[in-house]
Short mmCIF file of C-alpha atoms in Angstrom, two decimals:
data_model
loop_
_atom_site.label_atom_id
_atom_site.label_comp_id
_atom_site.label_asym_id
_atom_site.label_seq_id
_atom_site.Cartn_x
_atom_site.Cartn_y
_atom_site.Cartn_z
CA MET A 1486 -223.77 252.92 -9.89
CA ASP A 1487 -227.76 251.37 -9.68
CA ALA A 1488 -228.55 247.98 -9.89
CA VAL A 1489 -228.62 247.59 -13.73
CA SER A 1490 -225.30 248.90 -13.77
CA LEU A 1491 -224.17 246.67 -11.47
CA THR A 1492 -226.13 243.29 -12.85
CA VAL A 1493 -223.71 244.31 -16.33
CA LEU A 1494 -220.77 244.20 -14.45
CA ILE A 1495 -221.05 241.25 -12.53
CA ILE A 1496 -222.60 239.48 -16.07
CA VAL A 1497 -219.17 240.68 -18.15
CA ILE A 1498 -216.40 239.77 -15.05
CA VAL A 1499 -218.05 236.10 -15.15
CA VAL A 1500 -218.16 235.82 -19.01
CA LEU A 1501 -214.56 237.32 -18.61
CA LEU A 1502 -213.54 234.10 -16.09
CA ILE A 1503 -215.27 231.64 -18.26
CA ALA A 1504 -213.40 232.69 -20.82
CA ALA A 1505 -210.02 232.54 -19.32
CA ARG A 1506 -210.88 229.84 -18.09
CA MET A 1507 -211.59 228.61 -21.75
CA SER A 1508 -208.20 229.67 -23.59
CA ILE A 1509 -206.38 228.13 -20.75
CA ARG A 1510 -205.10 224.86 -21.44
CA VAL A 1511 -202.71 222.58 -19.71
CA VAL A 1512 -200.22 219.76 -21.98
CA ARG A 1513 -199.41 217.28 -19.93
CA GLN A 1514 -195.06 215.80 -20.37
CA TYR A 1515 -196.54 213.01 -22.27
CA GLU A 1516 -199.20 214.46 -24.26
CA GLN A 1517 -199.56 216.70 -27.65
CA GLY A 1518 -202.14 219.00 -28.60
CA VAL A 1519 -203.52 219.29 -32.02
CA LEU A 1520 -204.81 222.86 -32.78
CA PHE A 1521 -207.86 222.92 -34.39
CA ARG A 1522 -209.14 226.29 -35.49
CA LEU A 1523 -212.20 226.80 -37.60
CA GLY A 1524 -212.01 223.38 -37.96
CA ARG A 1525 -209.00 223.23 -39.61
CA VAL A 1526 -205.69 222.46 -37.93
CA VAL A 1527 -203.22 225.29 -37.04
CA GLY A 1528 -200.31 222.53 -35.94
CA VAL A 1529 -199.34 220.82 -32.81
CA ARG A 1530 -199.12 222.26 -29.30
CA LEU A 1531 -195.96 220.36 -27.43
CA PRO A 1532 -196.22 220.64 -23.42
CA GLY A 1533 -197.04 223.22 -21.20
CA LEU A 1534 -199.41 225.64 -20.71
CA ARG A 1535 -201.56 227.34 -23.92
CA PHE A 1536 -203.68 229.72 -24.90
CA ILE A 1537 -206.33 229.22 -26.92
CA ILE A 1538 -209.50 231.33 -28.69
CA PRO A 1539 -212.52 230.27 -26.75
CA ILE A 1540 -215.36 229.15 -29.54
CA VAL A 1541 -213.09 230.00 -32.50
CA ASP A 1542 -210.09 227.39 -30.96
CA ARG A 1543 -210.57 223.30 -29.68
CA LEU A 1544 -207.13 221.27 -28.76
CA PRO A 1545 -207.79 217.26 -28.24
CA LEU A 1546 -205.01 215.88 -26.05
CA VAL A 1547 -203.14 213.00 -27.88
CA SER A 1548 -201.41 210.66 -25.53
CA MET A 1549 -197.80 209.99 -27.05
CA ARG A 1550 -196.66 207.17 -24.40
CA ILE A 1551 -196.81 203.48 -25.32
CA VAL A 1552 -200.39 201.14 -25.13
CA THR A 1553 -200.56 197.73 -23.87
CA MET A 1554 -203.42 195.95 -25.45
CA PRO A 1555 -204.96 192.71 -25.26
CA ILE A 1556 -205.95 190.61 -28.66
CA GLN A 1557 -208.70 188.71 -27.14
CA SER A 1558 -208.64 185.04 -27.15
CA GLN A 1559 -209.56 183.87 -31.19
CA GLY A 1560 -210.82 180.38 -32.03
CA ILE A 1561 -208.58 179.59 -35.20
CA ILE A 1562 -208.31 176.85 -37.50
CA THR A 1563 -204.54 176.30 -38.38
CA GLN A 1564 -203.61 175.14 -42.05
CA ASP A 1565 -203.20 171.40 -40.67
CA ASN A 1566 -208.18 171.82 -39.71
CA VAL A 1567 -206.70 172.14 -35.74
CA SER A 1568 -208.78 173.94 -34.04
CA VAL A 1569 -207.22 176.45 -31.22
CA ASP A 1570 -207.46 179.70 -29.66
CA VAL A 1571 -204.72 181.78 -29.70
CA SER A 1572 -204.53 184.75 -27.33
CA ALA A 1573 -202.51 187.93 -27.86
CA VAL A 1574 -201.25 191.40 -26.68
CA ALA A 1575 -199.84 194.29 -28.46
CA TYR A 1576 -197.83 196.95 -27.60
CA TYR A 1577 -198.50 200.27 -29.97
CA ARG A 1578 -198.01 204.38 -29.24
CA VAL A 1579 -198.88 207.68 -31.46
CA VAL A 1580 -196.20 208.66 -33.42
CA ASP A 1581 -198.06 211.38 -35.83
CA ALA A 1582 -200.68 212.85 -33.17
CA VAL A 1583 -202.09 214.66 -36.21
CA LYS A 1584 -202.61 211.68 -38.17
CA SER A 1585 -204.26 209.98 -34.93
CA VAL A 1586 -206.92 212.67 -34.90
CA VAL A 1587 -207.56 213.43 -38.99
CA ALA A 1588 -207.18 210.18 -40.30
CA ILE A 1589 -209.53 207.66 -38.27
CA GLU A 1590 -211.94 208.85 -35.70
CA ASN A 1591 -210.82 205.85 -33.08
CA VAL A 1592 -207.29 204.61 -33.48
CA ALA A 1593 -207.45 202.60 -30.30
CA ALA A 1594 -210.78 200.83 -31.14
CA ALA A 1595 -209.22 200.55 -34.82
CA ILE A 1596 -206.62 198.93 -33.63
CA ASP A 1597 -207.84 196.51 -31.56
CA GLN A 1598 -209.99 195.08 -34.66
CA ILE A 1599 -207.45 194.81 -37.06
CA ALA A 1600 -205.38 193.09 -34.96
CA GLN A 1601 -207.51 190.33 -33.84
CA THR A 1602 -208.57 189.73 -37.62
CA THR A 1603 -204.61 189.28 -38.57
CA LEU A 1604 -204.26 187.21 -35.62
CA ARG A 1605 -206.60 184.54 -37.34
CA LYS A 1606 -205.17 185.32 -40.45
CA VAL A 1607 -201.54 184.92 -39.68
CA VAL A 1608 -201.97 181.81 -37.17
CA GLY A 1609 -204.62 179.97 -40.12
CA GLN A 1610 -201.43 179.72 -42.36
CA HIS A 1611 -199.48 178.22 -39.65
CA THR A 1612 -199.00 174.18 -39.04
CA LEU A 1613 -200.20 173.36 -35.79
CA ASP A 1614 -196.52 172.19 -34.47
CA GLN A 1615 -195.45 176.03 -36.43
CA THR A 1616 -197.39 177.95 -34.24
CA LEU A 1617 -196.10 175.65 -31.14
CA SER A 1618 -192.37 176.08 -32.52
CA GLU A 1619 -192.16 178.82 -34.36
CA THR A 1620 -194.05 181.95 -32.22
CA GLY A 1621 -191.08 184.29 -32.91
CA ARG A 1622 -191.68 183.79 -36.45
CA ILE A 1623 -195.53 184.44 -35.98
CA ASN A 1624 -195.06 188.05 -33.65
CA ALA A 1625 -192.73 188.79 -36.84
CA ASP A 1626 -195.08 188.49 -39.48
CA ILE A 1627 -198.11 190.15 -37.21
CA ARG A 1628 -196.22 193.73 -36.58
CA GLN A 1629 -195.40 194.16 -39.67
CA ILE A 1630 -198.24 193.66 -41.09
CA LEU A 1631 -200.19 196.08 -38.22
CA ASP A 1632 -197.45 198.00 -39.63
CA VAL A 1633 -198.10 198.46 -42.76
CA LEU A 1634 -202.18 199.70 -41.77
CA THR A 1635 -201.61 201.49 -39.15
CA THR A 1636 -198.48 203.66 -40.81
CA GLU A 1637 -201.46 205.83 -42.37
CA TRP A 1638 -202.70 206.47 -38.74
CA GLY A 1639 -199.71 207.62 -37.43
CA VAL A 1640 -199.66 204.71 -35.15
CA GLU A 1641 -195.82 202.60 -34.31
CA VAL A 1642 -197.02 198.92 -33.17
CA THR A 1643 -193.69 198.12 -31.09
CA LEU A 1644 -194.51 194.75 -29.92
CA VAL A 1645 -196.79 192.36 -30.62
CA GLU A 1646 -196.40 188.23 -28.69
CA LEU A 1647 -198.89 185.50 -28.54
CA LYS A 1648 -199.61 185.18 -25.10
CA ASP A 1649 -201.24 181.41 -24.85
CA ILE A 1650 -202.78 178.89 -27.41
CA GLN A 1651 -205.70 176.54 -26.08
CA LEU A 1652 -205.19 173.25 -27.40
CA PRO A 1653 -208.48 171.02 -27.73
CA GLU A 1654 -207.67 168.17 -24.46
CA SER A 1655 -208.24 164.91 -27.45
CA MET A 1656 -205.44 166.90 -28.95
CA LYS A 1657 -203.45 167.20 -26.02
CA ARG A 1658 -204.29 163.09 -25.72
CA ALA A 1659 -202.38 162.83 -28.56
CA MET A 1660 -199.33 165.21 -28.01
CA ALA A 1661 -198.80 163.21 -25.30
CA ARG A 1662 -198.88 159.99 -26.72
CA GLN A 1663 -196.22 161.82 -29.62
CA ALA A 1664 -194.42 162.95 -27.09
CA GLU A 1665 -194.09 159.35 -24.72
CA ALA A 1666 -193.57 157.02 -28.07
CA GLU A 1667 -190.25 159.70 -28.71
CA ARG A 1668 -188.98 159.50 -25.26
CA GLU A 1669 -189.02 155.18 -25.86
CA LYS A 1670 -188.03 155.54 -28.68
CA ARG A 1671 -184.54 157.89 -28.26
CA ALA A 1672 -184.27 154.97 -24.76
CA LYS A 1673 -184.59 152.65 -27.47
CA ILE A 1674 -181.49 153.63 -29.68
CA ILE A 1675 -179.64 154.42 -26.49
CA ALA A 1676 -179.52 151.27 -24.81
CA ALA A 1677 -179.06 149.99 -28.33
CA GLU A 1678 -176.07 152.16 -28.80
CA GLY A 1679 -174.81 151.10 -25.11
CA GLU A 1680 -175.23 147.22 -26.21
CA ALA A 1681 -173.09 147.86 -28.85
CA ILE A 1682 -170.52 149.59 -27.76
CA SER A 1683 -170.40 147.34 -25.09
CA ALA A 1684 -169.86 144.37 -27.49
CA THR A 1685 -167.15 146.62 -28.84
CA ALA A 1686 -165.52 146.29 -25.94
CA LEU A 1687 -166.30 142.65 -24.78
CA GLY A 1688 -164.62 141.97 -28.38
CA GLN A 1689 -161.42 143.67 -27.87
CA ALA A 1690 -161.21 142.00 -24.22
CA SER A 1691 -161.08 138.39 -25.53
CA ASP A 1692 -159.17 139.40 -28.05
CA THR A 1693 -156.33 140.53 -25.09
CA MET A 1694 -157.37 136.87 -23.28
CA MET A 1695 -156.26 135.24 -25.92
CA ALA A 1696 -153.32 137.07 -27.00
CA HIS A 1697 -152.72 136.37 -22.83
CA PRO A 1698 -154.03 133.67 -21.32
CA LEU A 1699 -152.42 134.44 -17.91
CA ALA A 1700 -154.95 137.40 -18.09
CA LEU A 1701 -158.04 135.06 -17.88
CA GLN A 1702 -156.88 133.41 -14.94
CA LEU A 1703 -155.84 136.49 -13.32
CA ARG A 1704 -160.23 137.90 -13.83
CA ASN A 1705 -161.13 134.92 -12.81
CA LEU A 1706 -159.00 134.99 -9.35
CA GLN A 1707 -160.05 138.38 -9.70
CA SER A 1708 -164.00 137.55 -9.96
CA LEU A 1709 -163.39 135.11 -6.96
CA VAL A 1710 -161.82 137.75 -5.05
CA GLU A 1711 -165.53 140.64 -5.63
CA ILE A 1712 -167.77 137.45 -4.78
CA GLY A 1713 -166.34 136.56 -1.80
CA VAL A 1714 -166.92 139.97 -0.71
CA ASP A 1715 -170.61 139.51 -0.17
CA LYS A 1716 -169.71 136.93 2.19
CA ASN A 1717 -171.21 133.70 0.32
CA THR A 1718 -170.99 130.48 2.14
CA THR A 1719 -171.11 128.47 -1.49
CA VAL A 1720 -169.90 129.13 -4.77
CA VAL A 1721 -170.34 128.00 -8.02
CA PHE A 1722 -167.77 129.08 -9.90
CA PRO A 1723 -167.45 127.70 -13.38
CA ALA A 1724 -163.85 126.61 -15.09
CA PRO A 1725 -162.78 126.79 -18.63
CA LEU A 1726 -163.23 123.65 -19.36
CA MET A 1727 -161.08 123.23 -22.67
CA SER A 1728 -158.23 124.55 -21.29
CA MET A 1729 -158.27 122.03 -17.93
CA ILE A 1730 -158.55 119.42 -20.52
CA GLY A 1731 -155.58 120.83 -22.68
CA GLU A 1732 -153.72 121.77 -19.28
CA LEU A 1733 -154.38 117.80 -17.87
CA SER A 1734 -153.34 116.44 -21.12
CA ALA A 1735 -150.19 117.82 -20.59
CA PHE A 1736 -149.76 117.48 -16.78
CA ILE A 1737 -150.25 113.12 -17.71
CA ALA A 1738 -147.82 114.08 -20.94
CA ARG A 1739 -145.13 115.19 -18.50
CA GLU A 1740 -145.81 112.59 -16.12
CA ASN A 1741 -145.02 109.95 -18.60
CA GLN A 1742 -142.05 111.41 -19.69
CA ALA A 1743 -140.39 111.42 -16.33
CA ALA A 1744 -141.26 107.48 -15.72
CA ALA A 1745 -139.89 106.57 -19.24
CA SER A 1746 -136.25 108.70 -18.22
CA ALA A 1747 -136.86 106.66 -14.26
CA ALA A 1748 -136.91 103.48 -16.00
CA SER A 1749 -134.46 104.12 -19.25
CA ALA A 1750 -132.23 104.75 -15.97
CA ASP A 1751 -133.00 101.76 -14.04
CA GLY A 1752 -132.95 99.86 -16.71
CA LYS A 1753 -136.63 98.95 -16.53
CA SER A 1754 -139.09 99.00 -19.21
CA PRO A 1755 -141.42 102.13 -18.55
CA VAL A 1756 -145.10 101.09 -17.50
CA LYS A 1757 -147.46 102.80 -19.05
CA ALA A 1758 -150.04 104.76 -16.96
CA ALA A 1759 -153.51 103.90 -17.52
#
């Protein structure tokens, strides 16, 4: 074999090896391949070892895994004219490999842009209080809008979550004052309710003591015992004045009656007490 023939043989072998290398493709478990033949879609190739015709066929691979896409912070004016910075995160996955390649040029960049505009649109339709307290409904609204838009691209948005809401410093101070005033309001209401319950209980206790006079005396003695625990040397204890006067009058009347009875028995005139 002369040199020319050997050179041609080597070239043929190299070309065959290159063609064999170009015709072998490996589709991984989490991917699907979209086969184009002469520019037209032939079908989808599932995971495994796949063979294509070099130059004639093209097999781009599409990942079918869930993709985490952070939505960068957006300056948004809420419905009540408060400026906030809101960031979020979205999760999506490709469900139709052919549409994700044919219907749109760069599906990841498209979803990122449409997610940012949808975030501004949805949050701008809510007040600040709704944005802070109804994040679940806002997440659902954003996800629903994205699902409608991305279905034509063969993409399904599985989850959208608001990640961070930044408020202006003046608004933070105003909300702090509002929260403090709300706590003071609840404290005053609770204290007033306690006073009302206490007054009702005291009224019931006073009715019981009026019906049973000895109960008041027993309460006085109990108070003296409680005061004596503190080892005080001097105790000023107020006594019920009117009841003492009544008891003193009854005592004097009984004494006068006893003296009159004794004088009658001795045949003497009764002596009036001063």
